[in-house]
Amino acid sequence: METAMRFTKMHGIGNDYVYVNCFAEELPAPPEQIAPLVSDRHFGIGGDGLILITPSEVADARMRMFNADGSESEMCGNGLRCVAKYVYDHGIAKKETLQLETGAGVLTVQITADGGLAQQVRVNMGQPILEGKKIPTTFDANPVVNQKIEIAGQTFEVTCVSMGNPHCVIFVEEATDELVLKIGPQIERSTYFPARVNVEFVEVILPTEVRQRTWERGSGETLACGTGASAVCVAGVLTGRTERKILNHLLGGDLQLEWNESDNCVYKTGGATEVFTGEWMLPASST
């Protein structure tokens, strides 16, 4: 097997991954081994993880997502938008409505194109999972709203949502480095969350506008988290802090979210960017 791997670097409002087109490319090693190597921002390509675009028996394409530590996650909303753009732009499926398979099921994506390239991507993120045990958490509540937890000698009120992957949303006056970088990793690995958890610290600006920082399970702080932004939209409604349509400011850019009352699905709209394409060589010590 060749040790070279063709890749494309893409990002959704700064949430950047290394993408591999497995319709045309064969991986030189298992993805859980490759992900930490290519994600390294000093010795690798640099990114929040590795995403594989593979054939699917039930959809136009399948997305597999691996975090920077090599662990596989069910979903990534920003990654899904990039997969949709790649699938459309590179002619894998030149359709304005795409079906994409993920670890959270098959999701529908709407493409707004200009000049033959996808410019905006609207994703039906599906219905949120609110039952504590199914998120999963150790809480019996359904939904888990304003649940008190003890971390590092402090008490936090959390609202928990799964958007195919688990999220813990905490509304705060200010999303400080102390909260995100110190408390975030402790919550991620706390016993309240048996599969670990993504942690969102959220400032409410207006009932229609929030600001979010995310400590992402397996990757640390990221510039954006699409499933997290979707979970924040749901949590804002459940706690009475926000309306069903919001603008979410993340470190890497803005997303539009809507928790639709008629079908109970969350819709997320934003851009996706292809940065560059190259060839990566698997280090000899890794073969």
PDB file of C-alpha atoms in Angstrom:
ATOM      1  CA  MET A   1       0.000   0.000   0.000  1.00  0.00           C
ATOM      2  CA  GLU A   2       1.250   3.487  -0.818  1.00  0.00           C
ATOM      3  CA  THR A   3       2.151   5.656   2.168  1.00  0.00           C
ATOM      4  CA  ALA A   4       1.034   8.885   0.457  1.00  0.00           C
ATOM      5  CA  MET A   5      -2.485  10.225   0.992  1.00  0.00           C
ATOM      6  CA  ARG A   6      -4.244  12.941  -0.982  1.00  0.00           C
ATOM      7  CA  PHE A   7      -6.251  15.314   1.215  1.00  0.00           C
ATOM      8  CA  THR A   8      -8.210  18.563   1.172  1.00  0.00           C
ATOM      9  CA  LYS A   9      -8.137  21.071   4.014  1.00  0.00           C
ATOM     10  CA  MET A  10     -11.549  22.674   4.657  1.00  0.00           C
ATOM     11  CA  HIS A  11     -13.203  24.669   7.416  1.00  0.00           C
ATOM     12  CA  GLY A  12     -16.683  25.685   8.492  1.00  0.00           C
ATOM     13  CA  ILE A  13     -16.292  29.093  10.191  1.00  0.00           C
ATOM     14  CA  GLY A  14     -12.886  28.085  11.494  1.00  0.00           C
ATOM     15  CA  ASN A  15     -13.743  24.533  12.574  1.00  0.00           C
ATOM     16  CA  ASP A  16     -11.071  22.955  10.371  1.00  0.00           C
ATOM     17  CA  TYR A  17     -10.548  19.334   9.391  1.00  0.00           C
ATOM     18  CA  VAL A  18      -8.445  17.281   7.022  1.00  0.00           C
ATOM     19  CA  TYR A  19     -10.790  15.680   4.471  1.00  0.00           C
ATOM     20  CA  VAL A  20     -10.051  12.547   2.453  1.00  0.00           C
ATOM     21  CA  ASN A  21     -12.105  11.548  -0.588  1.00  0.00           C
ATOM     22  CA  CYS A  22     -12.424   7.799  -0.056  1.00  0.00           C
ATOM     23  CA  PHE A  23     -14.307   7.464  -3.356  1.00  0.00           C
ATOM     24  CA  ALA A  24     -10.867   7.875  -4.948  1.00  0.00           C
ATOM     25  CA  GLU A  25      -8.337   7.438  -2.128  1.00  0.00           C
ATOM     26  CA  GLU A  26      -7.249   4.502   0.012  1.00  0.00           C
ATOM     27  CA  LEU A  27      -5.978   5.290   3.503  1.00  0.00           C
ATOM     28  CA  PRO A  28      -2.363   4.279   4.202  1.00  0.00           C
ATOM     29  CA  ALA A  29      -3.192   3.353   7.825  1.00  0.00           C
ATOM     30  CA  PRO A  30      -6.243   3.054  10.112  1.00  0.00           C
ATOM     31  CA  PRO A  31      -8.034   6.424  10.497  1.00  0.00           C
ATOM     32  CA  GLU A  32      -7.707   6.442  14.293  1.00  0.00           C
ATOM     33  CA  GLN A  33      -3.930   6.280  13.766  1.00  0.00           C
ATOM     34  CA  ILE A  34      -3.874   8.909  11.021  1.00  0.00           C
ATOM     35  CA  ALA A  35      -6.103  11.478  12.768  1.00  0.00           C
ATOM     36  CA  PRO A  36      -3.667  12.568  15.529  1.00  0.00           C
ATOM     37  CA  LEU A  37      -0.786  12.758  13.041  1.00  0.00           C
ATOM     38  CA  VAL A  38      -2.500  14.943  10.455  1.00  0.00           C
ATOM     39  CA  SER A  39      -4.231  17.092  13.112  1.00  0.00           C
ATOM     40  CA  ASP A  40      -0.966  18.155  14.743  1.00  0.00           C
ATOM     41  CA  ARG A  41      -0.547  21.867  14.010  1.00  0.00           C
ATOM     42  CA  HIS A  42       3.258  21.759  14.273  1.00  0.00           C
ATOM     43  CA  PHE A  43       4.259  18.425  12.755  1.00  0.00           C
ATOM     44  CA  GLY A  44       1.189  17.543  10.667  1.00  0.00           C
ATOM     45  CA  ILE A  45      -1.252  19.307   8.365  1.00  0.00           C
ATOM     46  CA  GLY A  46      -3.096  20.919  11.262  1.00  0.00           C
ATOM     47  CA  GLY A  47      -6.782  20.652  12.109  1.00  0.00           C
ATOM     48  CA  ASP A  48      -9.449  19.710  14.623  1.00  0.00           C
ATOM     49  CA  GLY A  49      -9.486  16.175  13.265  1.00  0.00           C
ATOM     50  CA  LEU A  50      -9.896  13.928  10.229  1.00  0.00           C
ATOM     51  CA  ILE A  51     -13.072  13.492   8.167  1.00  0.00           C
ATOM     52  CA  LEU A  52     -13.528  10.743   5.603  1.00  0.00           C
ATOM     53  CA  ILE A  53     -15.932  11.160   2.664  1.00  0.00           C
ATOM     54  CA  THR A  54     -16.898   7.622   1.723  1.00  0.00           C
ATOM     55  CA  PRO A  55     -19.468   5.810  -0.441  1.00  0.00           C
ATOM     56  CA  SER A  56     -22.800   5.033   1.206  1.00  0.00           C
ATOM     57  CA  GLU A  57     -25.413   2.376   0.511  1.00  0.00           C
ATOM     58  CA  VAL A  58     -28.232   4.632   1.762  1.00  0.00           C
ATOM     59  CA  ALA A  59     -27.207   8.195   0.824  1.00  0.00           C
ATOM     60  CA  ASP A  60     -25.189  10.277  -1.643  1.00  0.00           C
ATOM     61  CA  ALA A  61     -22.112   9.959   0.577  1.00  0.00           C
ATOM     62  CA  ARG A  62     -21.107   9.051   4.111  1.00  0.00           C
ATOM     63  CA  MET A  63     -19.136  11.133   6.613  1.00  0.00           C
ATOM     64  CA  ARG A  64     -16.870   9.543   9.218  1.00  0.00           C
ATOM     65  CA  MET A  65     -15.342  11.954  11.737  1.00  0.00           C
ATOM     66  CA  PHE A  66     -12.267  11.376  13.895  1.00  0.00           C
ATOM     67  CA  ASN A  67     -11.202  13.824  16.587  1.00  0.00           C
ATOM     68  CA  ALA A  68      -7.666  15.094  16.983  1.00  0.00           C
ATOM     69  CA  ASP A  69      -7.017  12.397  19.611  1.00  0.00           C
ATOM     70  CA  GLY A  70      -8.072   9.619  17.204  1.00  0.00           C
ATOM     71  CA  SER A  71     -11.456   8.903  18.784  1.00  0.00           C
ATOM     72  CA  GLU A  72     -14.411   8.617  16.406  1.00  0.00           C
ATOM     73  CA  SER A  73     -17.439  10.873  16.916  1.00  0.00           C
ATOM     74  CA  GLU A  74     -20.963  10.522  15.637  1.00  0.00           C
ATOM     75  CA  MET A  75     -21.372  13.938  14.028  1.00  0.00           C
ATOM     76  CA  CYS A  76     -19.896  17.348  13.301  1.00  0.00           C
ATOM     77  CA  GLY A  77     -22.242  20.012  11.982  1.00  0.00           C
ATOM     78  CA  ASN A  78     -19.521  22.229  10.513  1.00  0.00           C
ATOM     79  CA  GLY A  79     -17.804  19.171   9.081  1.00  0.00           C
ATOM     80  CA  LEU A  80     -21.056  18.054   7.477  1.00  0.00           C
ATOM     81  CA  ARG A  81     -21.397  21.389   5.669  1.00  0.00           C
ATOM     82  CA  CYS A  82     -17.876  20.962   4.313  1.00  0.00           C
ATOM     83  CA  VAL A  83     -18.632  17.409   3.208  1.00  0.00           C
ATOM     84  CA  ALA A  84     -21.729  18.710   1.408  1.00  0.00           C
ATOM     85  CA  LYS A  85     -19.687  21.394  -0.350  1.00  0.00           C
ATOM     86  CA  TYR A  86     -17.026  18.866  -1.362  1.00  0.00           C
ATOM     87  CA  VAL A  87     -19.584  16.361  -2.637  1.00  0.00           C
ATOM     88  CA  TYR A  88     -21.311  19.098  -4.666  1.00  0.00           C
ATOM     89  CA  ASP A  89     -18.253  21.024  -5.910  1.00  0.00           C
ATOM     90  CA  HIS A  90     -16.288  17.910  -6.903  1.00  0.00           C
ATOM     91  CA  GLY A  91     -19.202  16.293  -8.727  1.00  0.00           C
ATOM     92  CA  ILE A  92     -19.698  13.281  -6.456  1.00  0.00           C
ATOM     93  CA  ALA A  93     -23.388  14.290  -6.407  1.00  0.00           C
ATOM     94  CA  LYS A  94     -24.226  17.546  -8.190  1.00  0.00           C
ATOM     95  CA  LYS A  95     -27.601  17.997  -6.498  1.00  0.00           C
ATOM     96  CA  GLU A  96     -28.975  20.964  -4.578  1.00  0.00           C
ATOM     97  CA  THR A  97     -30.579  18.568  -2.087  1.00  0.00           C
ATOM     98  CA  LEU A  98     -28.163  15.989  -0.735  1.00  0.00           C
ATOM     99  CA  GLN A  99     -28.619  13.029   1.579  1.00  0.00           C
ATOM    100  CA  LEU A 100     -25.541  12.454   3.738  1.00  0.00           C
ATOM    101  CA  GLU A 101     -25.022   9.497   6.054  1.00  0.00           C
ATOM    102  CA  THR A 102     -23.479  10.188   9.479  1.00  0.00           C
ATOM    103  CA  GLY A 103     -23.104   8.374  12.771  1.00  0.00           C
ATOM    104  CA  ALA A 104     -26.288  10.194  13.792  1.00  0.00           C
ATOM    105  CA  GLY A 105     -28.264   8.936  10.793  1.00  0.00           C
ATOM    106  CA  VAL A 106     -28.965  10.235   7.274  1.00  0.00           C
ATOM    107  CA  LEU A 107     -29.316  14.030   7.169  1.00  0.00           C
ATOM    108  CA  THR A 108     -30.737  16.277   4.462  1.00  0.00           C
ATOM    109  CA  VAL A 109     -28.622  19.183   3.211  1.00  0.00           C
ATOM    110  CA  GLN A 110     -29.712  22.092   0.999  1.00  0.00           C
ATOM    111  CA  ILE A 111     -27.089  23.714  -1.244  1.00  0.00           C
ATOM    112  CA  THR A 112     -27.210  27.334  -2.391  1.00  0.00           C
ATOM    113  CA  ALA A 113     -24.782  27.496  -5.312  1.00  0.00           C
ATOM    114  CA  ASP A 114     -23.225  30.238  -7.422  1.00  0.00           C
ATOM    115  CA  GLY A 115     -21.025  29.626 -10.435  1.00  0.00           C
ATOM    116  CA  GLY A 116     -21.214  25.875  -9.944  1.00  0.00           C
ATOM    117  CA  LEU A 117     -19.869  26.035  -6.370  1.00  0.00           C
ATOM    118  CA  ALA A 118     -21.714  25.700  -3.063  1.00  0.00           C
ATOM    119  CA  GLN A 119     -21.813  29.038  -1.226  1.00  0.00           C
ATOM    120  CA  GLN A 120     -24.238  28.394   1.636  1.00  0.00           C
ATOM    121  CA  VAL A 121     -25.267  25.082   3.158  1.00  0.00           C
ATOM    122  CA  ARG A 122     -28.458  24.527   5.174  1.00  0.00           C
ATOM    123  CA  VAL A 123     -28.502  21.339   7.198  1.00  0.00           C
ATOM    124  CA  ASN A 124     -31.473  19.635   8.775  1.00  0.00           C
ATOM    125  CA  MET A 125     -29.713  18.502  11.954  1.00  0.00           C
ATOM    126  CA  GLY A 126     -32.674  16.338  12.949  1.00  0.00           C
ATOM    127  CA  GLN A 127     -34.631  16.250  16.178  1.00  0.00           C
ATOM    128  CA  PRO A 128     -32.767  16.801  19.438  1.00  0.00           C
ATOM    129  CA  ILE A 129     -32.552  13.975  21.950  1.00  0.00           C
ATOM    130  CA  LEU A 130     -33.548  15.324  25.366  1.00  0.00           C
ATOM    131  CA  GLU A 131     -33.898  12.227  27.541  1.00  0.00           C
ATOM    132  CA  GLY A 132     -31.066  12.177  30.054  1.00  0.00           C
ATOM    133  CA  LYS A 133     -30.137   8.513  29.692  1.00  0.00           C
ATOM    134  CA  LYS A 134     -30.159   8.647  25.886  1.00  0.00           C
ATOM    135  CA  ILE A 135     -27.923  11.734  25.550  1.00  0.00           C
ATOM    136  CA  PRO A 136     -26.183  10.012  27.485  1.00  0.00           C
ATOM    137  CA  THR A 137     -25.970  11.446  31.007  1.00  0.00           C
ATOM    138  CA  THR A 138     -26.457   9.951  34.440  1.00  0.00           C
ATOM    139  CA  PHE A 139     -29.588  12.100  34.948  1.00  0.00           C
ATOM    140  CA  ASP A 140     -33.077  10.571  34.793  1.00  0.00           C
ATOM    141  CA  ALA A 141     -34.752  13.837  33.722  1.00  0.00           C
ATOM    142  CA  ASN A 142     -36.442  14.371  30.342  1.00  0.00           C
ATOM    143  CA  PRO A 143     -35.493  17.050  29.441  1.00  0.00           C
ATOM    144  CA  VAL A 144     -32.330  17.764  31.435  1.00  0.00           C
ATOM    145  CA  VAL A 145     -32.801  21.494  32.116  1.00  0.00           C
ATOM    146  CA  ASN A 146     -30.924  23.622  34.674  1.00  0.00           C
ATOM    147  CA  GLN A 147     -29.511  20.463  36.275  1.00  0.00           C
ATOM    148  CA  LYS A 148     -26.976  21.269  38.997  1.00  0.00           C
ATOM    149  CA  ILE A 149     -23.563  19.587  38.820  1.00  0.00           C
ATOM    150  CA  GLU A 150     -20.467  19.919  41.021  1.00  0.00           C
ATOM    151  CA  ILE A 151     -17.137  20.430  39.250  1.00  0.00           C
ATOM    152  CA  ALA A 152     -13.871  21.584  40.842  1.00  0.00           C
ATOM    153  CA  GLY A 153     -15.672  22.735  43.980  1.00  0.00           C
ATOM    154  CA  GLN A 154     -18.130  24.856  41.976  1.00  0.00           C
ATOM    155  CA  THR A 155     -21.809  24.389  41.144  1.00  0.00           C
ATOM    156  CA  PHE A 156     -22.989  24.805  37.544  1.00  0.00           C
ATOM    157  CA  GLU A 157     -26.472  24.654  36.049  1.00  0.00           C
ATOM    158  CA  VAL A 158     -26.404  22.620  32.836  1.00  0.00           C
ATOM    159  CA  THR A 159     -28.918  21.868  30.119  1.00  0.00           C
ATOM    160  CA  CYS A 160     -28.084  18.736  28.146  1.00  0.00           C
ATOM    161  CA  VAL A 161     -28.954  17.924  24.537  1.00  0.00           C
ATOM    162  CA  SER A 162     -27.844  15.318  22.013  1.00  0.00           C
ATOM    163  CA  MET A 163     -27.696  16.311  18.359  1.00  0.00           C
ATOM    164  CA  GLY A 164     -26.354  12.874  17.482  1.00  0.00           C
ATOM    165  CA  ASN A 165     -23.518  13.581  19.910  1.00  0.00           C
ATOM    166  CA  PRO A 166     -23.770  14.725  23.544  1.00  0.00           C
ATOM    167  CA  HIS A 167     -23.701  18.392  24.591  1.00  0.00           C
ATOM    168  CA  CYS A 168     -23.713  20.165  27.942  1.00  0.00           C
ATOM    169  CA  VAL A 169     -24.831  23.806  27.634  1.00  0.00           C
ATOM    170  CA  ILE A 170     -24.012  26.316  30.373  1.00  0.00           C
ATOM    171  CA  PHE A 171     -25.320  29.894  30.215  1.00  0.00           C
ATOM    172  CA  VAL A 172     -22.856  32.363  31.727  1.00  0.00           C
ATOM    173  CA  GLU A 173     -22.318  36.106  32.056  1.00  0.00           C
ATOM    174  CA  GLU A 174     -18.932  35.786  30.343  1.00  0.00           C
ATOM    175  CA  ALA A 175     -17.383  32.765  28.622  1.00  0.00           C
ATOM    176  CA  THR A 176     -13.907  33.198  30.097  1.00  0.00           C
ATOM    177  CA  ASP A 177     -10.704  31.238  29.463  1.00  0.00           C
ATOM    178  CA  GLU A 178     -10.973  29.990  33.045  1.00  0.00           C
ATOM    179  CA  LEU A 179     -14.332  28.398  32.276  1.00  0.00           C
ATOM    180  CA  VAL A 180     -13.601  27.089  28.790  1.00  0.00           C
ATOM    181  CA  LEU A 181     -10.016  25.893  29.187  1.00  0.00           C
ATOM    182  CA  LYS A 182     -10.029  24.784  32.833  1.00  0.00           C
ATOM    183  CA  ILE A 183     -13.597  23.763  33.657  1.00  0.00           C
ATOM    184  CA  GLY A 184     -14.474  22.547  30.146  1.00  0.00           C
ATOM    185  CA  PRO A 185     -12.090  19.548  30.112  1.00  0.00           C
ATOM    186  CA  GLN A 186     -13.158  18.541  33.620  1.00  0.00           C
ATOM    187  CA  ILE A 187     -16.815  18.512  32.624  1.00  0.00           C
ATOM    188  CA  GLU A 188     -15.981  16.607  29.406  1.00  0.00           C
ATOM    189  CA  ARG A 189     -14.564  13.691  31.396  1.00  0.00           C
ATOM    190  CA  SER A 190     -16.750  13.905  34.502  1.00  0.00           C
ATOM    191  CA  THR A 191     -18.770  10.942  35.714  1.00  0.00           C
ATOM    192  CA  TYR A 192     -22.021  12.733  34.814  1.00  0.00           C
ATOM    193  CA  PHE A 193     -21.335  11.917  31.154  1.00  0.00           C
ATOM    194  CA  PRO A 194     -20.524   8.247  30.452  1.00  0.00           C
ATOM    195  CA  ALA A 195     -19.539   8.878  26.792  1.00  0.00           C
ATOM    196  CA  ARG A 196     -17.784  12.171  27.642  1.00  0.00           C
ATOM    197  CA  VAL A 197     -19.415  15.379  26.427  1.00  0.00           C
ATOM    198  CA  ASN A 198     -18.984  18.571  24.411  1.00  0.00           C
ATOM    199  CA  VAL A 199     -19.311  21.660  26.607  1.00  0.00           C
ATOM    200  CA  GLU A 200     -20.806  24.979  25.442  1.00  0.00           C
ATOM    201  CA  PHE A 201     -20.401  28.181  27.459  1.00  0.00           C
ATOM    202  CA  VAL A 202     -22.962  30.679  26.188  1.00  0.00           C
ATOM    203  CA  GLU A 203     -23.562  34.407  26.657  1.00  0.00           C
ATOM    204  CA  VAL A 204     -27.082  35.606  25.802  1.00  0.00           C
ATOM    205  CA  ILE A 205     -26.941  38.988  24.044  1.00  0.00           C
ATOM    206  CA  LEU A 206     -30.590  39.155  23.001  1.00  0.00           C
ATOM    207  CA  PRO A 207     -33.407  36.594  22.792  1.00  0.00           C
ATOM    208  CA  THR A 208     -32.404  36.263  19.119  1.00  0.00           C
ATOM    209  CA  GLU A 209     -28.615  36.434  19.522  1.00  0.00           C
ATOM    210  CA  VAL A 210     -25.970  34.563  21.531  1.00  0.00           C
ATOM    211  CA  ARG A 211     -22.215  34.147  21.741  1.00  0.00           C
ATOM    212  CA  GLN A 212     -20.713  30.655  22.187  1.00  0.00           C
ATOM    213  CA  ARG A 213     -17.383  29.092  23.087  1.00  0.00           C
ATOM    214  CA  THR A 214     -16.963  25.309  22.954  1.00  0.00           C
ATOM    215  CA  TRP A 215     -14.714  22.791  24.632  1.00  0.00           C
ATOM    216  CA  GLU A 216     -15.048  19.931  22.153  1.00  0.00           C
ATOM    217  CA  ARG A 217     -14.819  16.302  23.226  1.00  0.00           C
ATOM    218  CA  GLY A 218     -11.532  14.852  22.023  1.00  0.00           C
ATOM    219  CA  SER A 219     -10.256  18.066  20.396  1.00  0.00           C
ATOM    220  CA  GLY A 220     -10.175  20.846  23.013  1.00  0.00           C
ATOM    221  CA  GLU A 221     -11.428  24.343  22.264  1.00  0.00           C
ATOM    222  CA  THR A 222     -12.447  24.765  18.628  1.00  0.00           C
ATOM    223  CA  LEU A 223     -13.344  27.922  16.713  1.00  0.00           C
ATOM    224  CA  ALA A 224     -16.828  26.580  16.007  1.00  0.00           C
ATOM    225  CA  CYS A 225     -19.079  23.603  16.705  1.00  0.00           C
ATOM    226  CA  GLY A 226     -22.173  23.129  14.548  1.00  0.00           C
ATOM    227  CA  THR A 227     -23.847  20.436  16.628  1.00  0.00           C
ATOM    228  CA  GLY A 228     -23.015  22.542  19.687  1.00  0.00           C
ATOM    229  CA  ALA A 229     -24.626  25.615  18.140  1.00  0.00           C
ATOM    230  CA  SER A 230     -27.705  23.491  17.415  1.00  0.00           C
ATOM    231  CA  ALA A 231     -27.768  22.271  21.013  1.00  0.00           C
ATOM    232  CA  VAL A 232     -27.481  25.875  22.222  1.00  0.00           C
ATOM    233  CA  CYS A 233     -30.517  26.825  20.123  1.00  0.00           C
ATOM    234  CA  VAL A 234     -32.527  24.054  21.791  1.00  0.00           C
ATOM    235  CA  ALA A 235     -31.214  24.806  25.287  1.00  0.00           C
ATOM    236  CA  GLY A 236     -32.051  28.487  24.912  1.00  0.00           C
ATOM    237  CA  VAL A 237     -35.687  27.644  24.188  1.00  0.00           C
ATOM    238  CA  LEU A 238     -35.894  25.034  26.953  1.00  0.00           C
ATOM    239  CA  THR A 239     -34.594  27.500  29.554  1.00  0.00           C
ATOM    240  CA  GLY A 240     -36.687  30.417  28.269  1.00  0.00           C
ATOM    241  CA  ARG A 241     -33.641  32.493  27.391  1.00  0.00           C
ATOM    242  CA  THR A 242     -33.946  32.662  23.604  1.00  0.00           C
ATOM    243  CA  GLU A 243     -36.414  32.400  20.751  1.00  0.00           C
ATOM    244  CA  ARG A 244     -36.507  29.517  18.289  1.00  0.00           C
ATOM    245  CA  LYS A 245     -34.529  31.446  15.656  1.00  0.00           C
ATOM    246  CA  ILE A 246     -31.157  32.802  16.719  1.00  0.00           C
ATOM    247  CA  LEU A 247     -27.901  34.174  15.359  1.00  0.00           C
ATOM    248  CA  ASN A 248     -24.971  32.468  17.073  1.00  0.00           C
ATOM    249  CA  HIS A 249     -21.572  34.201  17.164  1.00  0.00           C
ATOM    250  CA  LEU A 250     -18.742  31.663  17.418  1.00  0.00           C
ATOM    251  CA  LEU A 251     -15.029  32.388  17.456  1.00  0.00           C
ATOM    252  CA  GLY A 252     -14.719  31.489  13.776  1.00  0.00           C
ATOM    253  CA  GLY A 253     -17.870  33.198  12.498  1.00  0.00           C
ATOM    254  CA  ASP A 254     -21.662  33.201  12.646  1.00  0.00           C
ATOM    255  CA  LEU A 255     -24.330  30.537  12.213  1.00  0.00           C
ATOM    256  CA  GLN A 256     -28.085  30.891  11.806  1.00  0.00           C
ATOM    257  CA  LEU A 257     -30.111  28.370  13.816  1.00  0.00           C
ATOM    258  CA  GLU A 258     -33.790  27.500  13.996  1.00  0.00           C
ATOM    259  CA  TRP A 259     -35.536  24.903  16.162  1.00  0.00           C
ATOM    260  CA  ASN A 260     -38.600  24.418  13.993  1.00  0.00           C
ATOM    261  CA  GLU A 261     -41.770  23.921  15.985  1.00  0.00           C
ATOM    262  CA  SER A 262     -43.676  22.048  13.251  1.00  0.00           C
ATOM    263  CA  ASP A 263     -41.241  19.153  12.732  1.00  0.00           C
ATOM    264  CA  ASN A 264     -39.137  19.518  15.926  1.00  0.00           C
ATOM    265  CA  CYS A 265     -35.951  19.583  13.801  1.00  0.00           C
ATOM    266  CA  VAL A 266     -33.044  21.994  14.158  1.00  0.00           C
ATOM    267  CA  TYR A 267     -31.892  23.765  10.988  1.00  0.00           C
ATOM    268  CA  LYS A 268     -28.403  25.239  10.710  1.00  0.00           C
ATOM    269  CA  THR A 269     -27.198  27.550   7.938  1.00  0.00           C
ATOM    270  CA  GLY A 270     -23.647  28.723   7.244  1.00  0.00           C
ATOM    271  CA  GLY A 271     -20.750  28.689   4.857  1.00  0.00           C
ATOM    272  CA  ALA A 272     -17.994  26.174   4.135  1.00  0.00           C
ATOM    273  CA  THR A 273     -14.562  26.866   2.688  1.00  0.00           C
ATOM    274  CA  GLU A 274     -12.059  24.742   0.786  1.00  0.00           C
ATOM    275  CA  VAL A 275      -8.570  25.979   1.706  1.00  0.00           C
ATOM    276  CA  PHE A 276      -6.065  23.784  -0.122  1.00  0.00           C
ATOM    277  CA  THR A 277      -5.371  20.294  -1.419  1.00  0.00           C
ATOM    278  CA  GLY A 278      -2.133  18.373  -1.015  1.00  0.00           C
ATOM    279  CA  GLU A 279      -0.395  15.061  -0.467  1.00  0.00           C
ATOM    280  CA  TRP A 280       0.598  13.825   2.976  1.00  0.00           C
ATOM    281  CA  MET A 281       3.184  11.144   3.610  1.00  0.00           C
ATOM    282  CA  LEU A 282       2.665   8.735   6.481  1.00  0.00           C
ATOM    283  CA  PRO A 283       5.794   9.016   8.713  1.00  0.00           C
ATOM    284  CA  ALA A 284       8.061   5.981   8.383  1.00  0.00           C
ATOM    285  CA  SER A 285       7.863   5.328  12.121  1.00  0.00           C
ATOM    286  CA  SER A 286       4.070   4.926  11.799  1.00  0.00           C
ATOM    287  CA  THR A 287       4.093   2.242   9.099  1.00  0.00           C
TER     288      THR A 287
END
